[in-house]
PDB file of C-alpha atoms and ligand atoms in Angstrom:
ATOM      1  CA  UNK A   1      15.553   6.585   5.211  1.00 53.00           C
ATOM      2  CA  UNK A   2      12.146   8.112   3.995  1.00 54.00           C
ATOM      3  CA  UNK A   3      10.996   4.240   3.282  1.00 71.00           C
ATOM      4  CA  UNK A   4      11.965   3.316   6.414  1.00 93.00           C
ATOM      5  CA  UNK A   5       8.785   1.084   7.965  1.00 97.00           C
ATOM      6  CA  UNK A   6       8.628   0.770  11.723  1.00 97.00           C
ATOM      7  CA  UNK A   7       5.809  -2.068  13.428  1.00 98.00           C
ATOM      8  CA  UNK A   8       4.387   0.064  16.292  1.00 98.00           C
ATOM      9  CA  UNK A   9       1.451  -2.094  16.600  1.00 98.00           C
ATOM     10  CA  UNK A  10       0.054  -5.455  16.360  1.00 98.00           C
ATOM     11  CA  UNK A  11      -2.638  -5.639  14.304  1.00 97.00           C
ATOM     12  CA  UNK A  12      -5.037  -7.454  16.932  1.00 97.00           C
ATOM     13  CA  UNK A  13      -4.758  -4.342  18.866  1.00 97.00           C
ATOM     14  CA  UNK A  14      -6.475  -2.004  16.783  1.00 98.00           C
ATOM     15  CA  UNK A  15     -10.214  -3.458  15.463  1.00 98.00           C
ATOM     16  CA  UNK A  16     -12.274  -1.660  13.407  1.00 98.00           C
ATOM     17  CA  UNK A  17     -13.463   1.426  14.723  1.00 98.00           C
ATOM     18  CA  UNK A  18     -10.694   2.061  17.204  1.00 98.00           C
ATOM     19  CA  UNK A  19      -7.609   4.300  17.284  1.00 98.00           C
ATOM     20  CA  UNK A  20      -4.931   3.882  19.482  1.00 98.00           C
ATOM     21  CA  UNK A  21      -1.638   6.278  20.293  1.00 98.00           C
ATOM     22  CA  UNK A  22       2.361   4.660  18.726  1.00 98.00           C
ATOM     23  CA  UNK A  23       5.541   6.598  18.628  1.00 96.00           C
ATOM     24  CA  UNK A  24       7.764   6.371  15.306  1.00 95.00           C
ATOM     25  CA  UNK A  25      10.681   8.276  13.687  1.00 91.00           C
ATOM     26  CA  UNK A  26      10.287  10.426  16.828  1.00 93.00           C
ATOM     27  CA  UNK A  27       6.486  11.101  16.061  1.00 94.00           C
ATOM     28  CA  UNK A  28       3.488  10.745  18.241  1.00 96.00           C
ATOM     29  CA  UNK A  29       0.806   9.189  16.278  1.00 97.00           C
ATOM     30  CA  UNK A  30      -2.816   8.463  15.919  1.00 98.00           C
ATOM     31  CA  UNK A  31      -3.645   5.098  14.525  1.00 98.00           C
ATOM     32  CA  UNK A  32      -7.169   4.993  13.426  1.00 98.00           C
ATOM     33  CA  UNK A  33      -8.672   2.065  12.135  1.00 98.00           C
ATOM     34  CA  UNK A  34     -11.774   2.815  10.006  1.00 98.00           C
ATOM     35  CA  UNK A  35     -13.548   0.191   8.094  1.00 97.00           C
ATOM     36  CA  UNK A  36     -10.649  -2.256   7.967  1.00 97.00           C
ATOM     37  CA  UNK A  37      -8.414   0.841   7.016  1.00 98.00           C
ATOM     38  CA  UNK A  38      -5.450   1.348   8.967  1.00 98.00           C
ATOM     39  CA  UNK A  39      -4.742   5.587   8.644  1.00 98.00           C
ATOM     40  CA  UNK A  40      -1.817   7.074  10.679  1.00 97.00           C
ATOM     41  CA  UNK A  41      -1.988  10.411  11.318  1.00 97.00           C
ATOM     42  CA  UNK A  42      -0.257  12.853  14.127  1.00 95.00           C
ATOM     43  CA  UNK A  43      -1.500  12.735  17.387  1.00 96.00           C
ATOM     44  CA  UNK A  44      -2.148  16.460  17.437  1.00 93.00           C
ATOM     45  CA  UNK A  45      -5.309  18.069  16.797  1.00 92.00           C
ATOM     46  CA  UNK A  46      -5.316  20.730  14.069  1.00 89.00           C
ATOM     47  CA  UNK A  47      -7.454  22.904  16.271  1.00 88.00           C
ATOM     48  CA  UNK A  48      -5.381  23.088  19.318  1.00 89.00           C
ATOM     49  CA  UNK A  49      -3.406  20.285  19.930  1.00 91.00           C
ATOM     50  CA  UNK A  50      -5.491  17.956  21.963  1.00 95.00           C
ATOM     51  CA  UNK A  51      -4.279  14.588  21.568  1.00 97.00           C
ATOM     52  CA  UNK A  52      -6.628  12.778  18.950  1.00 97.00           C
ATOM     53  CA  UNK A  53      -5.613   9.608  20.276  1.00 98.00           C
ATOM     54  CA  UNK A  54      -8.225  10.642  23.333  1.00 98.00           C
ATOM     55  CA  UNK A  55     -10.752  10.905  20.719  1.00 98.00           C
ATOM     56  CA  UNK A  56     -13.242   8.166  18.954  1.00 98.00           C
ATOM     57  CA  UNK A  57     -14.111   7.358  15.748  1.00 98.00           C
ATOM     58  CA  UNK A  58     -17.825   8.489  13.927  1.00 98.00           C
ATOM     59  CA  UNK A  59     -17.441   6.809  10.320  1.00 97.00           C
ATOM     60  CA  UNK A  60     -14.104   8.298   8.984  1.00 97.00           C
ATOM     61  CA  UNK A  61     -14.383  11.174  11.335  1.00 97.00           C
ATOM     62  CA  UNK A  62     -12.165  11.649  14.311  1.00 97.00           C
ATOM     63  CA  UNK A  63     -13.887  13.159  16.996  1.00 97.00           C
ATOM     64  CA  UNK A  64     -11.476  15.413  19.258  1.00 96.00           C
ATOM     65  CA  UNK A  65     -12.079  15.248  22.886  1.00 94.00           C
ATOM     66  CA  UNK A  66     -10.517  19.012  23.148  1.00 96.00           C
ATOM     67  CA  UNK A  67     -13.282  20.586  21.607  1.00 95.00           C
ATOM     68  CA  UNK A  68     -15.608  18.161  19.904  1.00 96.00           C
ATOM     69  CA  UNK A  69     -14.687  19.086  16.147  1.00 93.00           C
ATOM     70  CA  UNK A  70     -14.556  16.476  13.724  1.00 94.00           C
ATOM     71  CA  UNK A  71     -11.983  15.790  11.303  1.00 94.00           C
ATOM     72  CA  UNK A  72     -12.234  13.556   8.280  1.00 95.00           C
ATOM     73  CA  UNK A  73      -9.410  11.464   8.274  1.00 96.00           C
ATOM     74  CA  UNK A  74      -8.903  10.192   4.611  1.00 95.00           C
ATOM     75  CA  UNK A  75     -10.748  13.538   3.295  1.00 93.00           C
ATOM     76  CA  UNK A  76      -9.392  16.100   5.297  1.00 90.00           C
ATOM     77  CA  UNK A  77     -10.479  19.738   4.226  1.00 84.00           C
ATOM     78  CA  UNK A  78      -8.570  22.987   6.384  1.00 84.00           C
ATOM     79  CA  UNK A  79     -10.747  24.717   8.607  1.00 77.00           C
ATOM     80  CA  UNK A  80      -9.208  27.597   8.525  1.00 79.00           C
ATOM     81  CA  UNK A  81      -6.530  29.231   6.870  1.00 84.00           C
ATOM     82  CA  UNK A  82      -4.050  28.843  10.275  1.00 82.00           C
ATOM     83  CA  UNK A  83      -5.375  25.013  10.456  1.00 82.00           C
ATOM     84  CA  UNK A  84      -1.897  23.433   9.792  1.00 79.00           C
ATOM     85  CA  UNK A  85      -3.481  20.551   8.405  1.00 82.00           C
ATOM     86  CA  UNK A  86      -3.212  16.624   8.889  1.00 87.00           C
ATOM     87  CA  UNK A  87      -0.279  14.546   8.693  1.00 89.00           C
ATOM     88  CA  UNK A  88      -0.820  11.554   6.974  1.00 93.00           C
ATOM     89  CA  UNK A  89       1.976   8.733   7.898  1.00 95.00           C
ATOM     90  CA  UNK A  90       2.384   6.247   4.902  1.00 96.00           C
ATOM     91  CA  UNK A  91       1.312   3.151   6.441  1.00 97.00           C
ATOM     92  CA  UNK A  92       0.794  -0.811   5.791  1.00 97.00           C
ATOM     93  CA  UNK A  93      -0.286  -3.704   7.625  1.00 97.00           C
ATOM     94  CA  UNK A  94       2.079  -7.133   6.797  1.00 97.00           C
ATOM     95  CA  UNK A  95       2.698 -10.016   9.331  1.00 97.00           C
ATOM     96  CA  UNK A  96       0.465  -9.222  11.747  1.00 97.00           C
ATOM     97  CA  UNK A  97       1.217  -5.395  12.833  1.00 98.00           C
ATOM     98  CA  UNK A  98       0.820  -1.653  11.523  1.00 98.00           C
ATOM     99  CA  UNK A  99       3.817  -0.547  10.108  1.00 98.00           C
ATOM    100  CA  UNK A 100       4.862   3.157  10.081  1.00 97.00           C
ATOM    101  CA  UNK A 101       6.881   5.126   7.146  1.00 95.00           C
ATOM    102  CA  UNK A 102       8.321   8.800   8.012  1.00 90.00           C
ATOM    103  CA  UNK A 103       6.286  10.285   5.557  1.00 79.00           C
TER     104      UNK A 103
HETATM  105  S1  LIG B   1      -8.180  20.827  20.268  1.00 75.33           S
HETATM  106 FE1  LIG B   1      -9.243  19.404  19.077  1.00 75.33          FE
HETATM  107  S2  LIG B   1     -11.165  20.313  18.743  1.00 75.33           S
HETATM  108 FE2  LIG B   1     -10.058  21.808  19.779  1.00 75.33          FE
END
């Protein structure tokens, strides 16, 4: 089950630069393309839970609408020792669309 890859996306939809919101293995997401990188991360903001989907992109930064912190998304350091953290989903783009593990 934990290999389990679900297409939640095609990969047209997301260009470089752009995240989007999906729903796998009962998950809201965040897919963030950055660079030609596909990262899928969950759609909750370690801060306070804004969705990060409402967000934009600055380099490999996601910038949360909620508050206007920034979280690196491939390098992501705690901000605090009650910052939960981010989820990364294992991901991989085949045939055309993003395609979600349960992580
Ligand atoms: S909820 Fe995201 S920065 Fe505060």
């Amino acid at each position: 089950m934990a290999d389990e890859f679900i297409r939640v996306a095609n990969e047209a939809d997301l260009p470089p630069g752009e995240v989007m919101r999906a729903e796998a293995h009962g998950n809201e997401l965040c897919l963030a393309n950055i660079d030609g990188t596909v990262y899928v991360i969950s759609n909750e903001c370690p801060h306070a839970s804004w969705p990060l989907d409402s967000g934009y992109l600055d380099g490999e930064e996601i910038v949360c609408p909620g508050h206007n912190m920034a979280f690196n998304i491939p390098n992501y350091v705690k901000v605090s020792p009650y910052d939960p953290g981010m989820k990364l989903y294992p991901v991989k783009v085949e045939d055309g669309g993003i395609w979600v593990g349960e992580g």
